[in-house]
Amino acid sequence: MISMLKLLHFLLISSVFQKVLSYGQDQSHFIYHGFSGSNLNLSGLAIVHPNGLLQLSNISSLEVGRAFFPLPFKFNKSLSFSTNFVFAIDPQTHAVGKTPANGGHGFVFALLPSLEFASGSSTEYFGIFNKKTDDLSSNHIIAVEFDTIETVDSLDIDSNHVGIDVNSLTSIVSAPAAYFRDHEESKNLMLISGDPMKVWIDYDQVEMILNVTIAPLVSIRPEKPLLSKNIDLSLFVSDSMYVGFSASTGSMASYHYILGWSFNKGIVIIALAGTSVMLFLIIVAVCIIQRKKKFGELREDWEKEYGPQRFSYKDLYKATKGFKDKELLGFGGFGKVYKGVLQSSNTQIAVKKFSHDSQQGMKEFIAEIASMGRLSHRNLVQLIGYCRRKRELLLVYDYMPNGSLDRFLFQNDTPNLNWVQRYQILKGVASALFYLHEEWEHIVLHRDVKASNVMLDADLNGRLGDFGLAKFHERGSIPETTCVVGTIGYLAPEVSRTGRVTTSSDVFAFGTLMLEVACGRKTIEPYRPAGEVILADWVVECWKKGVILEISDSKLNGKYMVEEMELVLKLGLLCTHTTPTARPTMRQVVQYLDRKVAVPEISPDNTPRTGLVMLNQQASQDFIISNEYSITASVLNFGR
């Protein structure tokens, strides 16, 4: 977008070299520095904002917006005219760093014999023609189009061009959007870039030449026009003509803005952008567009019930200092997490910002809001708000100053957790899962219980977070078969076979977490000797040899309660049993960890040899596997 420095530089140049010939409005000319109180004839999507900015369209599909001067001009004595305006087309975008989305059907500056005629036209014809009236000599329409779609039926040259139209959508002359500078060197322009651009359209009745010139806002008027056409307009123009703009939207649309406009019936050209007042207003308008584009947000019907929890993008932008890298807490498969401080309350927050090009992004976002937004438990990371901005998805959580559990377990540069702290963390997560499975109004299946999703608050209490893969259903109902999501090593074997998740699937993942907490290592470590690669297998082998305690985390230095360590290791194996019905419920797990109920007697021969889900070659083609062993379905239209 245009910088303020360039705008101010242009202001200085124009104030020295250009003068405005008229500020008034009469029967031959007008000039609008802004459109407040302009009394323009508006129809369709066109509106004038309180700040004076004229908006012709929005992102509505297949709609028209028009803005015309309310009175017609008389062309019976002289056909010469000049007009000068500044426009900007703010597009929808697919993703960060990618090409802007289709900009609708662009817009036109037009001379029309009647505004009633325009009301019967269609979006495919810029809102001034329709299929029946296109190319009729009785139209008496002259237009200059700024088109962002290549329409084959109209013989368009490309999807970014300027053309002169006479009675028809098929241009009599057109060219890719560009301007000339420095000895006629041409430089391309992107109409849907969002940048403000100036246009000059002049017709000389004596020479019978119609010129169209376009340039960036900060450039002076090029000496060579983009289009120059010899044409006798007396053959097409009526005695009385209306002048104005018409924009139409396609299935993917843009915001079309007019920032300023002048018109003069006569050969004298009004230098619209040549006054300090005009440029000041244009600067204000550009800043408004930039700010709206920067902080613009989307709302949909499903979001209304979450209104009190919605944050403005501007507030989150300020809280995270513009999402600077120095505020980055971490990142995962679906985006980055930033630390922030809400200025209004001085509250520390964590903001999860989803990647634009994440295929799962929207579904994960809705799932997390729909589930976590209504959950409340001391061992859950509390979702306190959310925000949507175009295709950016943001979730706001309580800030967890000690980060995630995996850092303490698997990284050597973090302080060691003692056994009391580890045991309390396991009890807290177990309590949270029990709440999700049995105590809330619906059954909530987390589906991604793992160490990196257990957060630690200021007191090192464990809190289960990241509900991006959560699935919930009514009590008494059977969960539907779904796509396989989760993390290898934490994924119950039956899920990969049937696609059906249950509370027992979460129990399996929690069992894996228990083994990791006790042993201080990941469930899969390929670089280890063959018998130690899979943690559950190694624990079983040590148990058979009567040395199960030897597998406990060496960083504990033997400082733990033997009964609790054995309980966690054996209960972890029971929870990761290959047979779902052999696993305890989370209610039972909580009771075992609280030492209120004794764990059933089990032997190493009655525990699973391998709790790890191994994908065969054919199955692996159906999944995307990340470097964190995360699995998500590659097809989105499966159910959750």
PDB file of C-alpha atoms in Angstrom, residues 255-365:
ATOM      1  CA  TYR A 255     -14.520  -3.307  -2.349  1.00  0.00           C
ATOM      2  CA  HIS A 256     -14.568  -0.574  -5.026  1.00  0.00           C
ATOM      3  CA  TYR A 257     -13.838   2.938  -3.717  1.00  0.00           C
ATOM      4  CA  ILE A 258     -13.847   6.390  -5.317  1.00  0.00           C
ATOM      5  CA  LEU A 259     -11.722   8.788  -3.279  1.00  0.00           C
ATOM      6  CA  GLY A 260     -12.290  12.005  -5.245  1.00  0.00           C
ATOM      7  CA  TRP A 261     -13.832  13.101  -8.560  1.00  0.00           C
ATOM      8  CA  SER A 262     -14.033  16.106 -10.859  1.00  0.00           C
ATOM      9  CA  PHE A 263     -15.835  16.642 -14.154  1.00  0.00           C
ATOM     10  CA  ASN A 264     -15.673  19.549 -16.600  1.00  0.00           C
ATOM     11  CA  LYS A 265     -17.701  19.946 -19.779  1.00  0.00           C
ATOM     12  CA  GLY A 266     -15.085  21.656 -21.915  1.00  0.00           C
ATOM     13  CA  ILE A 267     -11.469  21.014 -22.859  1.00  0.00           C
ATOM     14  CA  VAL A 268      -9.988  22.525 -19.669  1.00  0.00           C
ATOM     15  CA  ILE A 269      -8.732  19.825 -17.329  1.00  0.00           C
ATOM     16  CA  ILE A 270      -9.401  20.175 -13.626  1.00  0.00           C
ATOM     17  CA  ALA A 271      -6.411  19.021 -11.606  1.00  0.00           C
ATOM     18  CA  LEU A 272      -8.315  17.054  -8.993  1.00  0.00           C
ATOM     19  CA  ALA A 273      -5.300  15.876  -7.068  1.00  0.00           C
ATOM     20  CA  GLY A 274      -3.546  19.234  -7.257  1.00  0.00           C
ATOM     21  CA  THR A 275      -4.767  20.882  -4.086  1.00  0.00           C
ATOM     22  CA  SER A 276      -3.627  20.494  -0.531  1.00  0.00           C
ATOM     23  CA  VAL A 277      -7.220  20.052   0.599  1.00  0.00           C
ATOM     24  CA  MET A 278      -7.884  17.307  -1.936  1.00  0.00           C
ATOM     25  CA  LEU A 279      -4.715  15.414  -1.156  1.00  0.00           C
ATOM     26  CA  PHE A 280      -5.327  15.691   2.548  1.00  0.00           C
ATOM     27  CA  LEU A 281      -8.750  14.107   2.086  1.00  0.00           C
ATOM     28  CA  ILE A 282      -7.300  11.453  -0.189  1.00  0.00           C
ATOM     29  CA  ILE A 283      -4.648  10.685   2.413  1.00  0.00           C
ATOM     30  CA  VAL A 284      -7.376  10.309   5.009  1.00  0.00           C
ATOM     31  CA  ALA A 285      -9.368   8.054   2.676  1.00  0.00           C
ATOM     32  CA  VAL A 286      -6.337   5.922   1.850  1.00  0.00           C
ATOM     33  CA  CYS A 287      -5.561   5.554   5.535  1.00  0.00           C
ATOM     34  CA  ILE A 288      -9.147   4.496   6.148  1.00  0.00           C
ATOM     35  CA  ILE A 289      -8.892   1.854   3.432  1.00  0.00           C
ATOM     36  CA  GLN A 290      -5.538   0.681   4.748  1.00  0.00           C
ATOM     37  CA  ARG A 291      -6.816   0.556   8.303  1.00  0.00           C
ATOM     38  CA  LYS A 292      -9.993  -1.206   7.244  1.00  0.00           C
ATOM     39  CA  LYS A 293      -7.961  -3.706   5.254  1.00  0.00           C
ATOM     40  CA  LYS A 294      -5.516  -4.170   8.123  1.00  0.00           C
ATOM     41  CA  PHE A 295      -8.081  -4.565  10.870  1.00  0.00           C
ATOM     42  CA  GLY A 296     -11.148  -5.637   8.833  1.00  0.00           C
ATOM     43  CA  GLU A 297     -13.132  -8.478  10.355  1.00  0.00           C
ATOM     44  CA  LEU A 298     -15.824 -10.911   9.243  1.00  0.00           C
ATOM     45  CA  ARG A 299     -18.948 -11.975  11.098  1.00  0.00           C
ATOM     46  CA  GLU A 300     -21.269 -14.840  10.255  1.00  0.00           C
ATOM     47  CA  ASP A 301     -24.596 -15.966  11.702  1.00  0.00           C
ATOM     48  CA  TRP A 302     -23.091 -18.812  13.718  1.00  0.00           C
ATOM     49  CA  GLU A 303     -20.877 -16.324  15.563  1.00  0.00           C
ATOM     50  CA  LYS A 304     -23.692 -14.226  17.035  1.00  0.00           C
ATOM     51  CA  GLU A 305     -24.051 -16.343  20.171  1.00  0.00           C
ATOM     52  CA  TYR A 306     -20.356 -15.801  20.888  1.00  0.00           C
ATOM     53  CA  GLY A 307     -20.564 -12.010  20.536  1.00  0.00           C
ATOM     54  CA  PRO A 308     -19.485 -11.167  24.129  1.00  0.00           C
ATOM     55  CA  GLN A 309     -16.308 -13.225  23.642  1.00  0.00           C
ATOM     56  CA  ARG A 310     -15.249 -11.578  20.402  1.00  0.00           C
ATOM     57  CA  PHE A 311     -12.140  -9.376  20.403  1.00  0.00           C
ATOM     58  CA  SER A 312     -11.360  -6.780  17.768  1.00  0.00           C
ATOM     59  CA  TYR A 313      -8.374  -7.511  15.573  1.00  0.00           C
ATOM     60  CA  LYS A 314      -7.004  -4.079  16.401  1.00  0.00           C
ATOM     61  CA  ASP A 315      -6.914  -4.880  20.119  1.00  0.00           C
ATOM     62  CA  LEU A 316      -5.146  -8.195  19.524  1.00  0.00           C
ATOM     63  CA  TYR A 317      -2.718  -6.562  17.101  1.00  0.00           C
ATOM     64  CA  LYS A 318      -1.777  -4.013  19.753  1.00  0.00           C
ATOM     65  CA  ALA A 319      -1.672  -6.626  22.510  1.00  0.00           C
ATOM     66  CA  THR A 320       0.887  -8.739  20.621  1.00  0.00           C
ATOM     67  CA  LYS A 321       2.859  -5.698  19.390  1.00  0.00           C
ATOM     68  CA  GLY A 322       1.868  -6.442  15.821  1.00  0.00           C
ATOM     69  CA  PHE A 323       2.414 -10.211  16.117  1.00  0.00           C
ATOM     70  CA  LYS A 324       6.157  -9.676  16.266  1.00  0.00           C
ATOM     71  CA  ASP A 325       8.464 -12.704  16.319  1.00  0.00           C
ATOM     72  CA  LYS A 326       9.797 -11.707  19.718  1.00  0.00           C
ATOM     73  CA  GLU A 327       6.299 -12.318  21.134  1.00  0.00           C
ATOM     74  CA  LEU A 328       6.120 -15.799  19.577  1.00  0.00           C
ATOM     75  CA  LEU A 329       5.493 -18.534  22.146  1.00  0.00           C
ATOM     76  CA  GLY A 330       5.441 -21.460  19.738  1.00  0.00           C
ATOM     77  CA  PHE A 331       3.894 -22.916  16.624  1.00  0.00           C
ATOM     78  CA  GLY A 332       2.224 -26.078  15.434  1.00  0.00           C
ATOM     79  CA  GLY A 333       0.447 -27.614  12.486  1.00  0.00           C
ATOM     80  CA  PHE A 334      -2.278 -24.975  12.373  1.00  0.00           C
ATOM     81  CA  GLY A 335      -0.558 -21.729  13.205  1.00  0.00           C
ATOM     82  CA  LYS A 336       1.469 -19.715  15.681  1.00  0.00           C
ATOM     83  CA  VAL A 337       0.857 -18.703  19.302  1.00  0.00           C
ATOM     84  CA  TYR A 338       1.840 -15.229  20.511  1.00  0.00           C
ATOM     85  CA  LYS A 339       2.085 -13.695  23.939  1.00  0.00           C
ATOM     86  CA  GLY A 340       0.086 -10.517  24.445  1.00  0.00           C
ATOM     87  CA  VAL A 341      -1.133  -8.003  26.992  1.00  0.00           C
ATOM     88  CA  LEU A 342      -4.599  -6.477  26.658  1.00  0.00           C
ATOM     89  CA  GLN A 343      -4.120  -2.748  27.090  1.00  0.00           C
ATOM     90  CA  SER A 344      -7.613  -2.215  28.495  1.00  0.00           C
ATOM     91  CA  SER A 345      -7.104  -4.531  31.479  1.00  0.00           C
ATOM     92  CA  ASN A 346      -3.348  -5.211  31.523  1.00  0.00           C
ATOM     93  CA  THR A 347      -4.212  -8.923  31.288  1.00  0.00           C
ATOM     94  CA  GLN A 348      -1.691 -11.355  29.861  1.00  0.00           C
ATOM     95  CA  ILE A 349      -3.073 -13.529  27.065  1.00  0.00           C
ATOM     96  CA  ALA A 350      -1.953 -16.101  24.516  1.00  0.00           C
ATOM     97  CA  VAL A 351      -3.229 -15.599  20.968  1.00  0.00           C
ATOM     98  CA  LYS A 352      -3.336 -18.566  18.627  1.00  0.00           C
ATOM     99  CA  LYS A 353      -3.235 -17.315  15.031  1.00  0.00           C
ATOM    100  CA  PHE A 354      -4.182 -19.912  12.452  1.00  0.00           C
ATOM    101  CA  SER A 355      -2.300 -20.201   9.181  1.00  0.00           C
ATOM    102  CA  HIS A 356      -4.131 -18.857   6.113  1.00  0.00           C
ATOM    103  CA  ASP A 357      -3.314 -21.863   3.992  1.00  0.00           C
ATOM    104  CA  SER A 358      -4.202 -24.461   6.614  1.00  0.00           C
ATOM    105  CA  GLN A 359      -6.777 -26.751   5.017  1.00  0.00           C
ATOM    106  CA  GLN A 360      -8.201 -27.661   8.394  1.00  0.00           C
ATOM    107  CA  GLY A 361      -8.103 -24.063   9.659  1.00  0.00           C
ATOM    108  CA  MET A 362     -11.763 -23.054   9.589  1.00  0.00           C
ATOM    109  CA  LYS A 363     -13.016 -26.411  10.839  1.00  0.00           C
ATOM    110  CA  GLU A 364     -10.504 -26.427  13.690  1.00  0.00           C
ATOM    111  CA  PHE A 365     -11.450 -22.859  14.575  1.00  0.00           C
TER     112      PHE A 365
END
